[in-house]
XYZ file of C-alpha atoms in Angstrom:
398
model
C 117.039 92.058 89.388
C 115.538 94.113 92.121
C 112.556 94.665 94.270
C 112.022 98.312 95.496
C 109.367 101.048 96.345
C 110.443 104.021 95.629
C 109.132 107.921 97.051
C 109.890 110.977 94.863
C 109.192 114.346 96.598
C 108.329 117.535 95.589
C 108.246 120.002 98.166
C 108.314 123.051 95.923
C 104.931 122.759 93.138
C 106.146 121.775 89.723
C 109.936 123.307 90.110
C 111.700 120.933 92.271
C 112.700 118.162 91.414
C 113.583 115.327 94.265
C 114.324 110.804 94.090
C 116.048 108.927 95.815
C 117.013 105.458 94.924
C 119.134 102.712 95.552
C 119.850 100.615 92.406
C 123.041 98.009 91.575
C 123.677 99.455 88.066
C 125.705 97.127 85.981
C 128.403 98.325 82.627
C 129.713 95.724 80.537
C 132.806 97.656 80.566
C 133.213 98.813 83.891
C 131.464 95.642 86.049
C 128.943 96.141 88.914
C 129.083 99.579 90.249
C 126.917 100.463 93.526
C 125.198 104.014 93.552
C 124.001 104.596 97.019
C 121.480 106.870 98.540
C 121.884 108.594 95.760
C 119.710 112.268 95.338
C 118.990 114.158 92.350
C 117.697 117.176 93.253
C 116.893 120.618 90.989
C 115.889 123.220 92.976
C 114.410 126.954 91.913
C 114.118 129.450 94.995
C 113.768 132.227 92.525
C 110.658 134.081 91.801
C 109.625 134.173 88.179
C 106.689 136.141 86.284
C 106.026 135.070 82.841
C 104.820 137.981 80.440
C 101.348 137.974 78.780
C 102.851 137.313 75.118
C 104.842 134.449 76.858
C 101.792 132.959 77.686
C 100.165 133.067 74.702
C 102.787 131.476 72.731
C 103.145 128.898 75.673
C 99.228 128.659 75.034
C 100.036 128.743 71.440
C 102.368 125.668 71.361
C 100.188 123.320 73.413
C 96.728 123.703 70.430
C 100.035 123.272 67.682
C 100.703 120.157 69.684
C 97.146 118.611 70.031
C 96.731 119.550 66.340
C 99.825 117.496 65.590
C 98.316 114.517 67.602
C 94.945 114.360 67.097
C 94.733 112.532 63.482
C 91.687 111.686 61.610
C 89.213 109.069 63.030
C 87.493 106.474 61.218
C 85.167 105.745 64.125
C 84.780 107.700 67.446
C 83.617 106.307 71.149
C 83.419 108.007 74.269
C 83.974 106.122 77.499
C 81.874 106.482 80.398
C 84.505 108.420 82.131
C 84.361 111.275 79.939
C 87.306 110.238 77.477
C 87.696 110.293 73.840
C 88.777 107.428 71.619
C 89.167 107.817 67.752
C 89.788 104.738 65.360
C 92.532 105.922 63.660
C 94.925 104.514 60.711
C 97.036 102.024 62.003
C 99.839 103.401 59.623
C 98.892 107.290 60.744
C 99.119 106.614 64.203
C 100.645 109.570 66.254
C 103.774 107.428 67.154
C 104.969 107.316 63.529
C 105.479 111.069 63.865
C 108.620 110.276 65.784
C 111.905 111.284 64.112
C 113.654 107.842 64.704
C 110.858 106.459 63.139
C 110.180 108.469 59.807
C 110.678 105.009 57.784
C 109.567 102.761 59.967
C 106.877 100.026 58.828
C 104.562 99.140 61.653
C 104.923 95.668 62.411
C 101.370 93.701 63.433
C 102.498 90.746 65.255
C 105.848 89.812 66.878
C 107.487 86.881 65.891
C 107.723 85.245 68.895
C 105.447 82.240 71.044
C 103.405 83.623 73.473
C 102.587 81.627 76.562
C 99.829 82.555 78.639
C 100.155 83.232 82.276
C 97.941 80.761 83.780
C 94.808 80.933 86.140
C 96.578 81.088 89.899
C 94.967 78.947 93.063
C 93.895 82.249 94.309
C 90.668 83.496 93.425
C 91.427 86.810 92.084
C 89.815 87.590 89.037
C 91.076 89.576 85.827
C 90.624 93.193 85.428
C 88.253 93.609 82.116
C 89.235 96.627 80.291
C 89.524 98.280 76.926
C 86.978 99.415 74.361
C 83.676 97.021 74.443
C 83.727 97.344 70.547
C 86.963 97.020 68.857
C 87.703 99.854 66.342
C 87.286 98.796 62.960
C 89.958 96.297 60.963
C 93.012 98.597 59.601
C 92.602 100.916 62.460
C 93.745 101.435 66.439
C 92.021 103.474 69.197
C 94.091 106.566 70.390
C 93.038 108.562 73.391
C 92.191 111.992 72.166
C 94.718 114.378 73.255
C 93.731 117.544 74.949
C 95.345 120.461 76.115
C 94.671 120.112 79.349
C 95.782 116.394 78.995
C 99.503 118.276 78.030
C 99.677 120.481 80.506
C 99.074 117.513 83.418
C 101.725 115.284 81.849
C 104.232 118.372 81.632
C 104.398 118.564 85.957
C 104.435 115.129 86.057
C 107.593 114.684 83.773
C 109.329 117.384 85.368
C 108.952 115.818 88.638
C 110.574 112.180 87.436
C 113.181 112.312 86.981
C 124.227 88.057 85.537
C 121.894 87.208 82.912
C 120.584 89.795 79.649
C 116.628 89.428 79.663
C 114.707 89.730 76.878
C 111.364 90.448 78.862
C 109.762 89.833 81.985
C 106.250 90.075 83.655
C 103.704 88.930 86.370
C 100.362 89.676 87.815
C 99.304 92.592 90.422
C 96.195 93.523 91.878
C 94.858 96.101 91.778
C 93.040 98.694 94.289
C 91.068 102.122 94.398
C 93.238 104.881 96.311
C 92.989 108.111 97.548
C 95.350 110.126 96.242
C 95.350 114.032 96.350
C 95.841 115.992 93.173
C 99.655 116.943 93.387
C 100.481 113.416 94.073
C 100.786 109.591 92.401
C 100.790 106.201 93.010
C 102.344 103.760 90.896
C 102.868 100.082 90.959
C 104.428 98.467 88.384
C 107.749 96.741 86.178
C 111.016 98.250 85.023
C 112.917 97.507 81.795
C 115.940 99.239 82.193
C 119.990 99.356 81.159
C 122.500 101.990 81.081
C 124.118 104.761 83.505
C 121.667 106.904 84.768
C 122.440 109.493 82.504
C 121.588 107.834 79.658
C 119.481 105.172 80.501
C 117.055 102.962 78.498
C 113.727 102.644 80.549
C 110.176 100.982 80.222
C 107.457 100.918 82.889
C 103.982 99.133 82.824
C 101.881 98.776 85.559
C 98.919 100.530 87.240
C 98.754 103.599 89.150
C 96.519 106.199 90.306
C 97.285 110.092 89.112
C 94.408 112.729 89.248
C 97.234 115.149 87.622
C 97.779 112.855 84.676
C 94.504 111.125 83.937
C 91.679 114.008 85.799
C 90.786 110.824 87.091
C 91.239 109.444 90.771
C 90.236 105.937 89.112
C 93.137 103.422 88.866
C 94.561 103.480 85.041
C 97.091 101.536 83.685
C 100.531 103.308 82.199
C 102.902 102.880 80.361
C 106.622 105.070 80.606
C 109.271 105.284 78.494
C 112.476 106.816 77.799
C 115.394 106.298 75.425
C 118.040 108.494 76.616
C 117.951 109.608 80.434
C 114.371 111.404 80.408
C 115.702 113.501 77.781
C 112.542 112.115 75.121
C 110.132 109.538 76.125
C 106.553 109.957 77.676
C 103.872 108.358 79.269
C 101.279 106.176 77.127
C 101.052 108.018 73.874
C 101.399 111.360 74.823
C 104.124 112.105 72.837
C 104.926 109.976 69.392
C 106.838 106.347 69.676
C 104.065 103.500 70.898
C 102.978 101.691 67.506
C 99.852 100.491 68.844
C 98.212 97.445 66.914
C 95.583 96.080 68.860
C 91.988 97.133 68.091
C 90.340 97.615 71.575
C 92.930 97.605 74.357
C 95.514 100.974 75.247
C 97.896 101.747 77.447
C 96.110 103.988 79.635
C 92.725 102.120 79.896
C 90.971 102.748 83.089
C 90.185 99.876 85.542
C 86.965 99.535 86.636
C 87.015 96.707 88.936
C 89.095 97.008 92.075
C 90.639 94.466 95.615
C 88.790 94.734 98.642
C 90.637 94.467 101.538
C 90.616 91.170 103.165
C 88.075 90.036 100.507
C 87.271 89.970 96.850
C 90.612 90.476 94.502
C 91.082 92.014 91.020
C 94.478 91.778 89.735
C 95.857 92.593 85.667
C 98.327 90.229 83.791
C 101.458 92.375 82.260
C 104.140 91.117 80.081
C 106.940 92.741 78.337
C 109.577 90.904 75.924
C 111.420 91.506 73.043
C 111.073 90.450 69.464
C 114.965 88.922 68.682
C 114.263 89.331 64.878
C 112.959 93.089 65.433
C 114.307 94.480 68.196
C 110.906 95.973 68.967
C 109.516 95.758 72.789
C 106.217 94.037 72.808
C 103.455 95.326 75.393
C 100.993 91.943 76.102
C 98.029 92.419 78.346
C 95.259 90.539 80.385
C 95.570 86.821 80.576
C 94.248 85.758 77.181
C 97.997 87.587 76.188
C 96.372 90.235 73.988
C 99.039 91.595 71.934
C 98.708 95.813 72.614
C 101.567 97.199 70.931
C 105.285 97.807 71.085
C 108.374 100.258 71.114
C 110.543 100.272 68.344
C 114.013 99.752 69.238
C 115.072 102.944 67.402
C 113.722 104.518 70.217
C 116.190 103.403 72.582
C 120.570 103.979 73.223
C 120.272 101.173 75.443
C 118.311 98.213 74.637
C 118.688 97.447 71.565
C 119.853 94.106 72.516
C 118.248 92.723 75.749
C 118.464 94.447 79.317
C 120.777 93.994 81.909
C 118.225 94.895 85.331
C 114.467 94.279 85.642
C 112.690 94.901 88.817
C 109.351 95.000 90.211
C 106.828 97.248 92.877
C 105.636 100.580 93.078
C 106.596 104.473 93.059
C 104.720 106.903 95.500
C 105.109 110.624 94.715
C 104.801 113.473 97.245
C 102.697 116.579 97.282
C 103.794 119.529 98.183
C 102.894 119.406 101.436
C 105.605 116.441 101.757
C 102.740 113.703 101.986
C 103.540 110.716 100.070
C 100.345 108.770 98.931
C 98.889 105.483 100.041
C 100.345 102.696 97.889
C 98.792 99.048 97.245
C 95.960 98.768 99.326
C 97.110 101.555 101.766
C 98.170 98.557 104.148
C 101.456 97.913 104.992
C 101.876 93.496 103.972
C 101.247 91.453 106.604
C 101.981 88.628 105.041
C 98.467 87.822 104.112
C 97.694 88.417 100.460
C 94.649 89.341 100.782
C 95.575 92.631 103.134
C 98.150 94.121 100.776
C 98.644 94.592 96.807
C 100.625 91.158 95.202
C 102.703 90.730 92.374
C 102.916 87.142 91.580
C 103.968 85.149 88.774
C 107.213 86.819 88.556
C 109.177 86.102 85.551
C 112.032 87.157 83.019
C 112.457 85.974 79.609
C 115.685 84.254 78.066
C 117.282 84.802 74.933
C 115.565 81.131 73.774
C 112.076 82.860 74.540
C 111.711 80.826 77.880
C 110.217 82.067 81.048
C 112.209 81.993 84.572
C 111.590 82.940 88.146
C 113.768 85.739 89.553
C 117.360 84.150 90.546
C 118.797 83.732 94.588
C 120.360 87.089 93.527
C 117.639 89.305 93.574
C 118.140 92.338 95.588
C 115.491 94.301 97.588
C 115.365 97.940 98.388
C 112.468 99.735 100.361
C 112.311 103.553 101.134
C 113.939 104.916 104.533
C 110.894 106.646 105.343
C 109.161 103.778 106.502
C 105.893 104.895 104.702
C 105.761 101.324 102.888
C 106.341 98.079 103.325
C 107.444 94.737 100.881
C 107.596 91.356 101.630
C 109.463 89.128 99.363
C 107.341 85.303 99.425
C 110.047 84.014 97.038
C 108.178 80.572 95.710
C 105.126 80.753 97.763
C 103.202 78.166 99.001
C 99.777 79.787 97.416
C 100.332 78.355 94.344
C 101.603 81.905 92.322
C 105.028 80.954 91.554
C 107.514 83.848 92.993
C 105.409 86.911 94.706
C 105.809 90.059 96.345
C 103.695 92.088 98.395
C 104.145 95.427 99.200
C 102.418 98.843 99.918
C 101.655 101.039 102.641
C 99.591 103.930 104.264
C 101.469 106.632 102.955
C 102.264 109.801 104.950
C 105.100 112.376 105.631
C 107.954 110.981 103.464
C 111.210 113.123 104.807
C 113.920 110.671 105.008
């Protein structure tokens, strides 16, 4: 298990490719095996104009896409913030377009207990979001997909590249950043097994992305991948999330946020595995509302558990080198109400049961010195195991 921040740079726009990590990757067959400072970087110097009719048939692809995506609606809202939701057939969904899942039967509860992650001492309250009406019975909401919503998530995919656990969560708060165009800020829980080249990956959390949401408001995400970044997506942009819940998403905007030093919002999430299934189970908020899941055909490498979880936050770089504020743009301090938290830190057993993190948890923060974490273990505040964590931002070079 391991607590990190991690900076990914991108010095040249939307061609190169730059993380750096530090992660205790573990193969059954092989044992523990330490990859440090290690750099992936794909790099493209080279000058290249693309013709008109390449254009076009880029421009082409993109409307064949949205056409794919966009199914009928039963019932249509639009948010506030300018977005699009259409009630759609729960079994016509976009994510049953997925190959691996051309026979797949959409599964509306997991068989498993949910337990709901109490009230803490602290007096942060719970981030209300999702649809004020729920769509109607028989049908899910699905952003609306635009072109321009394909085109954002394009740059931002280029630029990403003991026990098992069947699950895991807590509870983070949640604040309103400033984060320029080119950049993100994400903060958030990993699901992940398998060498890098092929691993297994899902992320939930918050994070604020003006190139992924034309928003600068703080959303929440989802990530996933199956095979090393080769498919996968975030939210629903691409087909695999069943969704099943009526009025919450993946990507709902949050429209309360912390103050520093003051008033504190924070969202509940919760991922675990169905053992009869094999499907990953998204649960949101504190009443545990059931959102959806990922089928395990979807995945090489958890099919059967995961072998790492970890918690914090991601800050991508602009071009400029800049990486963003993260948390509350405060470095912790040890006070929890001066940096973001994630408390209530759990992973899930094979017998459905909920555990702190173990005396081997690992930590891992940037080199650049742009963010900070604090590990409060069992806390006296009364939120089981927490983390804080965060930081101003700024030039990233390492």
């Amino acid at each position: 298990m391991t607590l990190i921040t991690r900076t990914y740079r991108t010095p040249q726009k939307l061609v190169t490719t730059c993380c750096e990590f530090n992660l205790m990757e573990v193969h059954p067959s092989q044992g523990k095996k330490s990859i440090k400072e290690s750099t992936g970087i794909a790099r493209s110097n080279e000058s290249h104009t693309l013709s008109l009719c390449e254009i076009k048939e880029d421009d082409l692809d993109l409307e064949r896409q949205v056409r794919t995506m966009n199914k009928p609606s039963i019932k249509t809202f639009m948010t506030k913030e300018g977005d699009t939701i259409d009630c759609v057939d729960i079994n016509k969904q976009p994510a049953l377009d997925h190959p691996l899942l051309k026979d797949h039967k959409v599964q509306i509860e997991p068989n498993l207990h949910v337990t709901s992650l109490h009230r803490t001492s602290s007096n942060a309250k719970s981030v209300r979001f999702g649809l004020k009406e729920p769509c109607p019975t028989g049908t899910v909401p699905i952003h609306r997909v635009t072109k321009e919503d394909l085109i954002r998530v394009v740059s931002l995919t280029d630029n990403m590249i003991e026990n098992i656990k069947y699950g895991g969560g807590g509870r983070t708060t949640v604040y309103n950043l400033t984060v320029a165009h080119d950049q993100f800020s994400t903060h958030n829980m990993w699901i992940e097994t398998g060498p890098l080249e092929h691993i297994s990956m899902i992320v939930v959390g918050w994070m604020v992305s003006p190139q992924l949401y034309g928003s600068t408001l703080p959303h929440m995400f989802t990530y996933w991948t199956g095979d090393g970044h080769r498919n996968g997506c975030y939210n629903v942009l691409c087909p695999g999330f069943v969704q099943v819940d009526r009025r919450l998403t993946p990507s709902d905007p949050l429209r309360h946020s912390s103050t520093y030093g003051g008033q504190q919002y924070d969202v509940t999430i919760h991922i675990v595995q169905d053992r009869d299934t094999g499907n990953w189970w998204l649960i949101g908020t504190d009443q545990s509302i059931i959102v959806g899941y990922w089928p395990k055909e979807l995945f090489l490498n958890l099919r059967n558990g995961s072998l790492h979880i970890a918690w914090g936050g991601v800050g991508v770089a602009g071009s400029n080198g800049l990486c963003p504020p993260m948390g509350s743009g405060h470095q912790p301090d040890g006070n929890i109400l001066h940096a973001t938290v994630f408390q209530r830190l759990h992973w899930v057993r094979s017998d459905g049961k909920s555990l702190p993190p173990s005396d081997k948890m690992t930590e891992w923060v940037d080199r650049s010195n742009v963010y900070g974490l604090i590990n409060h273990r069992d806390s006296l505040y009364g939120t089981g195991y927490m983390i804080s964590f965060g930081g101003l931002g700024g030039y990233c070079k390492v």
